[in-house]
Short mmCIF file of C-alpha atoms and ligand atoms in Angstrom, two decimals:
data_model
loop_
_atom_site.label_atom_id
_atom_site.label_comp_id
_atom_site.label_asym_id
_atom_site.label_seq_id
_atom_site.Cartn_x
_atom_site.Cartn_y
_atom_site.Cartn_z
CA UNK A 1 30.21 25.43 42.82
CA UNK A 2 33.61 23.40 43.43
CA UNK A 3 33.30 22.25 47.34
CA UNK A 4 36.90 22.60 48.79
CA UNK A 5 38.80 20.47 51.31
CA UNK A 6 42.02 20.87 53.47
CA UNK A 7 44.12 17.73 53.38
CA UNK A 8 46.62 17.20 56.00
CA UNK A 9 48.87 14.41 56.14
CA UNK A 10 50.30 14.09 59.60
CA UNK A 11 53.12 12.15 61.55
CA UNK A 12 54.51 8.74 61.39
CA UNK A 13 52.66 6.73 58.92
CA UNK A 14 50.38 9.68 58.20
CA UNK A 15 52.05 10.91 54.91
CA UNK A 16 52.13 6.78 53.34
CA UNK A 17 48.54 6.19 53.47
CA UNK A 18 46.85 9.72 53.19
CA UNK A 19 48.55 9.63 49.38
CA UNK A 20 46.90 5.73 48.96
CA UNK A 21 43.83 7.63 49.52
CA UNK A 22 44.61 10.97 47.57
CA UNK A 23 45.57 8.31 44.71
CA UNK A 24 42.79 6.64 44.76
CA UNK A 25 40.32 9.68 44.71
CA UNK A 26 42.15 11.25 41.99
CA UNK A 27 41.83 7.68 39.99
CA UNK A 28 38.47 8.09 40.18
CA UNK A 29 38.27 11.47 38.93
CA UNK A 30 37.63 13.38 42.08
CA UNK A 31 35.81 16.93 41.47
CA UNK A 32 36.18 18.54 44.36
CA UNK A 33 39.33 20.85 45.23
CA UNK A 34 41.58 19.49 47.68
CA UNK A 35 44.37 22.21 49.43
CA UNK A 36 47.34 20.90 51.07
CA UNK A 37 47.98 22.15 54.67
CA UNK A 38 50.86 21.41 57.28
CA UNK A 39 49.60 19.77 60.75
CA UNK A 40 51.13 17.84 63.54
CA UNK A 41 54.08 17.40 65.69
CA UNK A 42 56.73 16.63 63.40
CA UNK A 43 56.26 19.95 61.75
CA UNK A 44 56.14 21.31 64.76
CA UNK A 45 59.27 20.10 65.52
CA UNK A 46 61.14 20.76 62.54
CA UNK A 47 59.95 24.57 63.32
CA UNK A 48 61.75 24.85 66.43
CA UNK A 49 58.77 23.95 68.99
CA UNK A 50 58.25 27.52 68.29
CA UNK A 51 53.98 27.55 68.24
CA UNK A 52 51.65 27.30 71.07
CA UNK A 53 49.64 24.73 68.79
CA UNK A 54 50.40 21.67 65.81
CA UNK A 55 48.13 23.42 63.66
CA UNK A 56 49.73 26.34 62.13
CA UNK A 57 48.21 29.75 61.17
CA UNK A 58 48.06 29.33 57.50
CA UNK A 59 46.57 25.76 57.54
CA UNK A 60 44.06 27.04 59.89
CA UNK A 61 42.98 30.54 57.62
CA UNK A 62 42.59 27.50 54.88
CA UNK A 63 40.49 25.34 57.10
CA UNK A 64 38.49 28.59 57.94
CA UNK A 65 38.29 28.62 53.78
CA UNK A 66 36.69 24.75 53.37
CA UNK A 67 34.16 22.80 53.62
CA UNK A 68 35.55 20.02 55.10
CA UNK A 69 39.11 18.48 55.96
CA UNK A 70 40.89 15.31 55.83
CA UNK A 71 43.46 14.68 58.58
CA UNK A 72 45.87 12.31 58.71
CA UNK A 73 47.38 10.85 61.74
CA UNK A 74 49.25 13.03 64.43
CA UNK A 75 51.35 12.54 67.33
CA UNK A 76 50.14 14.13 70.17
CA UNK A 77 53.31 14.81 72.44
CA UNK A 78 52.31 13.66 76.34
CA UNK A 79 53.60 16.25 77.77
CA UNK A 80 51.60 18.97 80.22
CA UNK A 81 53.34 22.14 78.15
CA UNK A 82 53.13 20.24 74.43
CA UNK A 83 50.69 21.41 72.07
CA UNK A 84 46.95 20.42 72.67
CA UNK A 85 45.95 17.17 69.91
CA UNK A 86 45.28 18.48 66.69
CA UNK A 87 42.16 16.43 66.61
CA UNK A 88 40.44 17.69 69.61
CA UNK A 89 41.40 21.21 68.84
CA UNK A 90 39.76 20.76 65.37
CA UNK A 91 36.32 19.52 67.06
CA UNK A 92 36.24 22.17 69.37
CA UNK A 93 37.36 24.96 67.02
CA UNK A 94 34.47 23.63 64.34
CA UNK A 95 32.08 22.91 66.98
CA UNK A 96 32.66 18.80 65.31
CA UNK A 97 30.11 17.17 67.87
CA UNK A 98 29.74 13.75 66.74
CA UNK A 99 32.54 11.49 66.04
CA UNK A 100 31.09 8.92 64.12
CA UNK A 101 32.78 5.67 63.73
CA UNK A 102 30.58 2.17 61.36
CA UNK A 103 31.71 -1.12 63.35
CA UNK A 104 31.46 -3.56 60.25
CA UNK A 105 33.20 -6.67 59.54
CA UNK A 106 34.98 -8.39 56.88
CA UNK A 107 33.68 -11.85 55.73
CA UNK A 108 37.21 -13.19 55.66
CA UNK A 109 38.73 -11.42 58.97
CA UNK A 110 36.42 -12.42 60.88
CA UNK A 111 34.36 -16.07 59.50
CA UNK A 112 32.54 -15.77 62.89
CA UNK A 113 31.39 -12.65 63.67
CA UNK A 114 29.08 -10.33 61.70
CA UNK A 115 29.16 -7.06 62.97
CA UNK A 116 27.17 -3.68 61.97
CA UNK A 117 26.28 -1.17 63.86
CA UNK A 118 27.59 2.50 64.23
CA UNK A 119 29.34 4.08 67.63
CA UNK A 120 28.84 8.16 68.19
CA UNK A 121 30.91 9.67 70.44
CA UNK A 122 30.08 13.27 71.91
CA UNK A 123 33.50 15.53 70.33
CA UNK A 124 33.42 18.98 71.97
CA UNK A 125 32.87 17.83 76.12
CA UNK A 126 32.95 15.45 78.83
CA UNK A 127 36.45 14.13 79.71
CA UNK A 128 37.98 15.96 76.67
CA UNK A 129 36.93 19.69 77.87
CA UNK A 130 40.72 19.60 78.65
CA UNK A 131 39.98 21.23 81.68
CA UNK A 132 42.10 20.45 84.83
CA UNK A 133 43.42 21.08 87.82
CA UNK A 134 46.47 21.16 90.19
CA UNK A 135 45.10 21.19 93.43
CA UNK A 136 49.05 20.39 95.07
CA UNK A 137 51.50 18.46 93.96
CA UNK A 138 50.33 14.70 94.90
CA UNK A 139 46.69 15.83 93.73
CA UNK A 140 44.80 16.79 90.69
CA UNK A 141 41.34 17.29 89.57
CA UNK A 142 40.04 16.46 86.01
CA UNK A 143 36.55 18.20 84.89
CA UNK A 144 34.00 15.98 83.16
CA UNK A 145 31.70 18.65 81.59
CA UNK A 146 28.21 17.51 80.18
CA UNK A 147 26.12 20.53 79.24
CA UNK A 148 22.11 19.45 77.73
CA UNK A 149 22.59 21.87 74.56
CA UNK A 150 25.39 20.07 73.48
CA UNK A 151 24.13 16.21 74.37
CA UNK A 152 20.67 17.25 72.55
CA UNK A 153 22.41 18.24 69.29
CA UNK A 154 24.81 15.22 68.98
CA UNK A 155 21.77 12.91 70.29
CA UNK A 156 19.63 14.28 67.92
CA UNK A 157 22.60 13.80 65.25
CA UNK A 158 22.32 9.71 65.95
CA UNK A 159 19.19 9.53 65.76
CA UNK A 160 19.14 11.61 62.25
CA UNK A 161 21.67 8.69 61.11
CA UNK A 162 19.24 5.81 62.37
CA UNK A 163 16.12 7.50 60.70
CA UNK A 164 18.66 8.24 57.45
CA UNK A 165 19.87 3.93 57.43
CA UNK A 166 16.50 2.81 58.90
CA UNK A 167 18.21 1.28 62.13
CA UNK A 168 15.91 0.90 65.04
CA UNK A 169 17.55 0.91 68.31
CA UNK A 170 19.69 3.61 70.41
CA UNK A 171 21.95 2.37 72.87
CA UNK A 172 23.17 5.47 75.17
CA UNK A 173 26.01 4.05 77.38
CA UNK A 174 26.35 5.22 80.57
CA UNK A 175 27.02 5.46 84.50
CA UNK A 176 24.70 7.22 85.57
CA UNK A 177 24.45 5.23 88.82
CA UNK A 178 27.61 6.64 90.19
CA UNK A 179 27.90 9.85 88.11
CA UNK A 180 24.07 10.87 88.79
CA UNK A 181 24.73 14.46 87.36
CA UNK A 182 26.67 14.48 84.41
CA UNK A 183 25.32 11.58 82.97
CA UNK A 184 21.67 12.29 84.25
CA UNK A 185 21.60 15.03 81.93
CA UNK A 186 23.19 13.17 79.07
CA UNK A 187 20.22 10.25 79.82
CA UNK A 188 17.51 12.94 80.08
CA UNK A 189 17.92 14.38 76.52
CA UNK A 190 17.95 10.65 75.19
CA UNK A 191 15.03 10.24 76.66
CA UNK A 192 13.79 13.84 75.29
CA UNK A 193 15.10 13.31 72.21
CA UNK A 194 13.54 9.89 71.46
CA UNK A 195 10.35 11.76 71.87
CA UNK A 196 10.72 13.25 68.62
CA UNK A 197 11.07 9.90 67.12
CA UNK A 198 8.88 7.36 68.65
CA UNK A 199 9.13 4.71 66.35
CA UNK A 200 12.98 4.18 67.51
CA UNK A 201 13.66 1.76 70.48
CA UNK A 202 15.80 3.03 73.29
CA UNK A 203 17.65 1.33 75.76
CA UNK A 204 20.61 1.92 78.97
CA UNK A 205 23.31 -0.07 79.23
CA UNK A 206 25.98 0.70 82.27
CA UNK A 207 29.93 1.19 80.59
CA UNK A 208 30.91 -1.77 82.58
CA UNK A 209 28.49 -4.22 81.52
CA UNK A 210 28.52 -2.62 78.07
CA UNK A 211 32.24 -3.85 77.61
CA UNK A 212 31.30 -7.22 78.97
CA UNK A 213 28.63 -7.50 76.03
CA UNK A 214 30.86 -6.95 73.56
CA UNK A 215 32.89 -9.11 74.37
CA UNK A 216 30.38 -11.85 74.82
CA UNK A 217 27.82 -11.04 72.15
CA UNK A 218 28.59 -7.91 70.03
CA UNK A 219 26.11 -9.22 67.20
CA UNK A 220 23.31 -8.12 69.69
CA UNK A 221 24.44 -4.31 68.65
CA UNK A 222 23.64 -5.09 65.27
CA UNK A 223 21.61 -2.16 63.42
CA UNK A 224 21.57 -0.19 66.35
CA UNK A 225 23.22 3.02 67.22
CA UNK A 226 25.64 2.99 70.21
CA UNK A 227 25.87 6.55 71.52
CA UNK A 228 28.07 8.09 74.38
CA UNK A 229 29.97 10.80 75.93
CA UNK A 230 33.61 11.37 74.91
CA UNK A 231 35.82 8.76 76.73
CA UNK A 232 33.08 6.24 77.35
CA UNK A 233 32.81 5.77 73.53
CA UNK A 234 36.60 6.77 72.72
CA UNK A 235 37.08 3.56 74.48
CA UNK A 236 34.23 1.53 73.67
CA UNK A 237 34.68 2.14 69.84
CA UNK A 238 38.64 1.53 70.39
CA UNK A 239 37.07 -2.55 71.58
CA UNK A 240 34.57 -2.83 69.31
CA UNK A 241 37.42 -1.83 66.63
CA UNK A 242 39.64 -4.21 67.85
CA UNK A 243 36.82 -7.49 66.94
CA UNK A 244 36.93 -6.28 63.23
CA UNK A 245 40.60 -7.57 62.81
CA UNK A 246 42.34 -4.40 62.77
CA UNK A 247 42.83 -0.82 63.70
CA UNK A 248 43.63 -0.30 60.15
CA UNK A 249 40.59 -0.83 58.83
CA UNK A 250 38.48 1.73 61.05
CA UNK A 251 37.74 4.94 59.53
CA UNK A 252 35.90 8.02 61.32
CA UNK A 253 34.40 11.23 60.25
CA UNK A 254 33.32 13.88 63.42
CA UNK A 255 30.77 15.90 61.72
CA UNK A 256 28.73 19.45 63.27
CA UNK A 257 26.59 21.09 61.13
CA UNK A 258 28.34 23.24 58.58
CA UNK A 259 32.03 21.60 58.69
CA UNK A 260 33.25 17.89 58.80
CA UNK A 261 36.45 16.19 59.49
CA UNK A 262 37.53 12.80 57.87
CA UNK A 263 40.27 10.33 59.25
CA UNK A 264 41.30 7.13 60.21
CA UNK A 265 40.91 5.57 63.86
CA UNK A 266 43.89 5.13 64.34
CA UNK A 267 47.11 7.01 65.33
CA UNK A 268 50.69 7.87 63.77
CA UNK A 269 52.13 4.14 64.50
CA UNK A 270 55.86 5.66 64.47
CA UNK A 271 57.14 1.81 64.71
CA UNK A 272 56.24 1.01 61.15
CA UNK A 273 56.48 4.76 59.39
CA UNK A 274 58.39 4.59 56.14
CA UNK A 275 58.30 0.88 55.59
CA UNK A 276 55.25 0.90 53.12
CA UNK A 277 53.59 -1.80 55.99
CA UNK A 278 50.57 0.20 57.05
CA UNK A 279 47.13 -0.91 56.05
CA UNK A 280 45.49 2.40 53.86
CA UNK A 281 42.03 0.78 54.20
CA UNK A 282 40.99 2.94 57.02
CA UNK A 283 42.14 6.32 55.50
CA UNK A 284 40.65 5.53 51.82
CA UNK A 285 37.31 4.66 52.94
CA UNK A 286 37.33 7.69 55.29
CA UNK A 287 38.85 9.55 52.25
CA UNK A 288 35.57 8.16 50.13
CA UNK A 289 33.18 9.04 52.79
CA UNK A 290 34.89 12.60 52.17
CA UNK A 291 33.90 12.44 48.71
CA UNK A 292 29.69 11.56 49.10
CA UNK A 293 30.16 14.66 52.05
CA UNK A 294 31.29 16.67 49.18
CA UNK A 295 28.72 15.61 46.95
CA UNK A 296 30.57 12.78 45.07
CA UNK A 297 28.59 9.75 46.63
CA UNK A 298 28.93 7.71 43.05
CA UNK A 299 32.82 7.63 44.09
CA UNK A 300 32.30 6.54 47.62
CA UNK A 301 30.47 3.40 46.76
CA UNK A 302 33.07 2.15 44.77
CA UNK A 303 35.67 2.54 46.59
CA UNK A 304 33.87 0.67 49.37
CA UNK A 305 32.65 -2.16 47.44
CA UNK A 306 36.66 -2.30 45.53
CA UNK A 307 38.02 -2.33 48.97
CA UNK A 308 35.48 -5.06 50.19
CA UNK A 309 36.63 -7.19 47.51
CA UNK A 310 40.26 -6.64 47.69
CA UNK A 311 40.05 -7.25 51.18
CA UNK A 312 38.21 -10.49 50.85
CA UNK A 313 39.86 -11.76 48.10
CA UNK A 314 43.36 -11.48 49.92
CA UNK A 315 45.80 -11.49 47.35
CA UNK A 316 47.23 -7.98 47.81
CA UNK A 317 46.45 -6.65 51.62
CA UNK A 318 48.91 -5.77 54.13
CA UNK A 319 50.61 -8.19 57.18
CA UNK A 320 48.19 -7.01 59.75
CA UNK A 321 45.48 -8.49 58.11
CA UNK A 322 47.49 -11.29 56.98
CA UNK A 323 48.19 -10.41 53.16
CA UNK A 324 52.42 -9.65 52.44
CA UNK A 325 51.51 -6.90 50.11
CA UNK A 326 53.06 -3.45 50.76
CA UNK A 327 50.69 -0.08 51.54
CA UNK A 328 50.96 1.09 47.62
CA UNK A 329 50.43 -2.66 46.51
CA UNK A 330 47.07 -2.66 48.34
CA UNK A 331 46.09 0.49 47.07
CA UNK A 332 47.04 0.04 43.73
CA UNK A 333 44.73 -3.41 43.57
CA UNK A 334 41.68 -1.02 45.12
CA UNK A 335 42.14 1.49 42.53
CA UNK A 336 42.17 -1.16 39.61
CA UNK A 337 38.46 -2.69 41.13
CA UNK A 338 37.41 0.82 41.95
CA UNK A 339 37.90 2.19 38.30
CA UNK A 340 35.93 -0.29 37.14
CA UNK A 341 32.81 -0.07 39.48
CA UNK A 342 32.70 3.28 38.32
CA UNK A 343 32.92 2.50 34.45
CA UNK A 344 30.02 -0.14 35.18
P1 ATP B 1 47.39 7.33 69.20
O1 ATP B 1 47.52 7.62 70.64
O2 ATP B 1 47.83 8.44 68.31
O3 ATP B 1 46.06 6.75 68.83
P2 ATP B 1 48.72 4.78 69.52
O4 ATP B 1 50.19 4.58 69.62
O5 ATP B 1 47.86 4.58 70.71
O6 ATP B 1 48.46 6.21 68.86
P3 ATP B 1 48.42 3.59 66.96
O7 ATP B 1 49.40 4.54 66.41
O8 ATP B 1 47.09 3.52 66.32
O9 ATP B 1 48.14 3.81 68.47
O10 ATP B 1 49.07 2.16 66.93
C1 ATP B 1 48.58 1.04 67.69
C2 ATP B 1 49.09 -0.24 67.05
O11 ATP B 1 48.41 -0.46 65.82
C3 ATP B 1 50.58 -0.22 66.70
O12 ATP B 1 51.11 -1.52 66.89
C4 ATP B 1 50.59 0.12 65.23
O13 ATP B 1 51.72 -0.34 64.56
C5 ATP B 1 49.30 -0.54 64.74
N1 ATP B 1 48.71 0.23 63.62
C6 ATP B 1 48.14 1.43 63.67
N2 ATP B 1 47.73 1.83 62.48
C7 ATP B 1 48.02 0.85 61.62
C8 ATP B 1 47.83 0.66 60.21
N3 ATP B 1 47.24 1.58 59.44
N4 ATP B 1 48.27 -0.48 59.65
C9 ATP B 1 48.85 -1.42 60.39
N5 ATP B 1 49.06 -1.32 61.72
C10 ATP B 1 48.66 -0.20 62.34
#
């Protein structure tokens, strides 16, 4: 049967590169059903700042409809009575536990640094449970909730991924000196969990020092998993993004067990929307990790290994990784290589 995925395009730069990626999976003869859907705060806007939420009613009946969804980036509005982010209310609604973002370098981007390793970030808890509150008004309380059924599934999750890409360490990041509870538990079920998989190495490494390391010496991450709880790794994945070359080339997926999300790392950039500047790279290959989730995996490796070379070859990429090409230029040299990995 025809899998089916929801494709929203978002705020700011959102609409430019989600159709790079929808033209690149149509080049190459995409299967799969994809149904456009509104989402974000710009359409929120233009409908009066009417809805409690940036995700209206109909695009959520056809999310309830899919198998899986693309988003592209939205604006979250920092404001106490705004909408909550469309992203976290996506995870939580679809139960989307592991945020899963590949650290990998580019040969050219980076000459001296060879990075590859994966970062998981816990999706539905912790920091994120969005719950808080006023206790007067000079003082409020944020809740950081860590519950062992929901650590144990996303733990178990990372270590699926290092068992599926024969990688051999864990890395669980942590603070569990100062908070003893939360993070105790979150420590405990690595420690359970790695039971069920012996041959896998697992070791501790404090947040603080963890940041220090990869700064220092990310390359001793390689082949290993990096796992966390929801800010921890939102932050440490934001750093280890940042040694790639650029937040344009990091793509995510947060998957849970019957539904999956796609999208880039990144966020609307409003400063260059509409100028045909942004980098695509990060919302194709998330776009092409869609495609093997749908059961198209002969399309995904193409479009890695055409973006690869485009990328390395640097004769049509965008300014912020030092190329003058234009977002449909870039995509337009990735379709050509693309189309003709697949013909091979
Ligand atoms: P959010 O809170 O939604 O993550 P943000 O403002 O913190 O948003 P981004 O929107 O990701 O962060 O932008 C951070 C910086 O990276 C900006 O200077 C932006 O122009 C740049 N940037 C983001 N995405 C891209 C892209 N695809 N191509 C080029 N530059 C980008």
């Amino acid at each position: 049967m025809t899998k089916k995925a929801v494709v929203m395009k978002g705020d700011g730069i959102g609409p430019e590169v989600v159709d790079s990626m929808l033209k690149v999976l149509k080049e190459c003869n995409l299967q799969s059903e994809l149904i456009h859907c509104e989402v974000g705060s710009e359409q929120w806007e233009r409908n009066g700042f009417k809805e409690k939420s940036y995700i209206p009613d109909k695009t959520m009946e056809a999310l309830d409809d899919a198998d899986a969804c693309f988003k592209g980036p939205t604006t979250t509005i920092p404001k106490p009575d705004a909408p909550k982010s469309v992203a976290v209310t996506l995870r939580q609604k679809f139960e989307l536990y592991s945020n899963i973002r590949p650290i990998k370098t580019f040969k050219r981007l980076t000459p001296n640094r060879n990075l590859d390793f994966v970062c998981f970030r816990e999706a539905t808890e912790g920091l994120y449970s969005g719950i808080e509150v006023q206790i007067s008004d000079d003082a409020a309380i944020a809740i950081r909730q860590i519950t062992r059924k929901n650590c144990r599934r996303f733990i178990l999750s990372g270590f699926q991924w290092a068992k599926k890409y024969n990688l051999k360490k864990m890395t669980g990041i942590t603070k569990r000196n100062i908070l003893k509870k939360t993070d105790g538990i979150f420590w405990e079920e690595l420690e359970n969990c790695q039971k069920e998989f012996p041959n896998m190495e697992l070791e501790e490494i404090y947040i603080d020092n963890m940041s220090q390391q990869l700064v220092i010496n990310p390359e001793q991450f390689n082949n290993s998993v990096l796992l966390s709880t929801n800010l921890f790794m939102d932050i440490i994945s934001e750093l280890a993004s940042g040694i790639v070359g650029s937040i344009g080339l990091i793509y995510s997926a947060n998957m849970g067990d019957s539904f999956a999300m796609f999208e880039a790392a990144h966020g609307s950039a409003p400063s260059i929307a509409g100028q045909n500047k942004a980098n695509p790279t990060a919302t194709i290959l998330a776009g092409a990790w869609m495609a093997e989730y749908l059961g198209e995996s002969d399309i995904k490796n193409a479009i890695f290994s055409a973006t690869e070379q485009v990328i390395n070859e640097n004769k049509a990429t965008t300014s912020d990784i030092g190329g003058s090409a234009g977002t449909t230029q870039m995509t337009d040299a990735i379709v050509v290589y693309a189309k003709q990995k697949l013909r091979r």
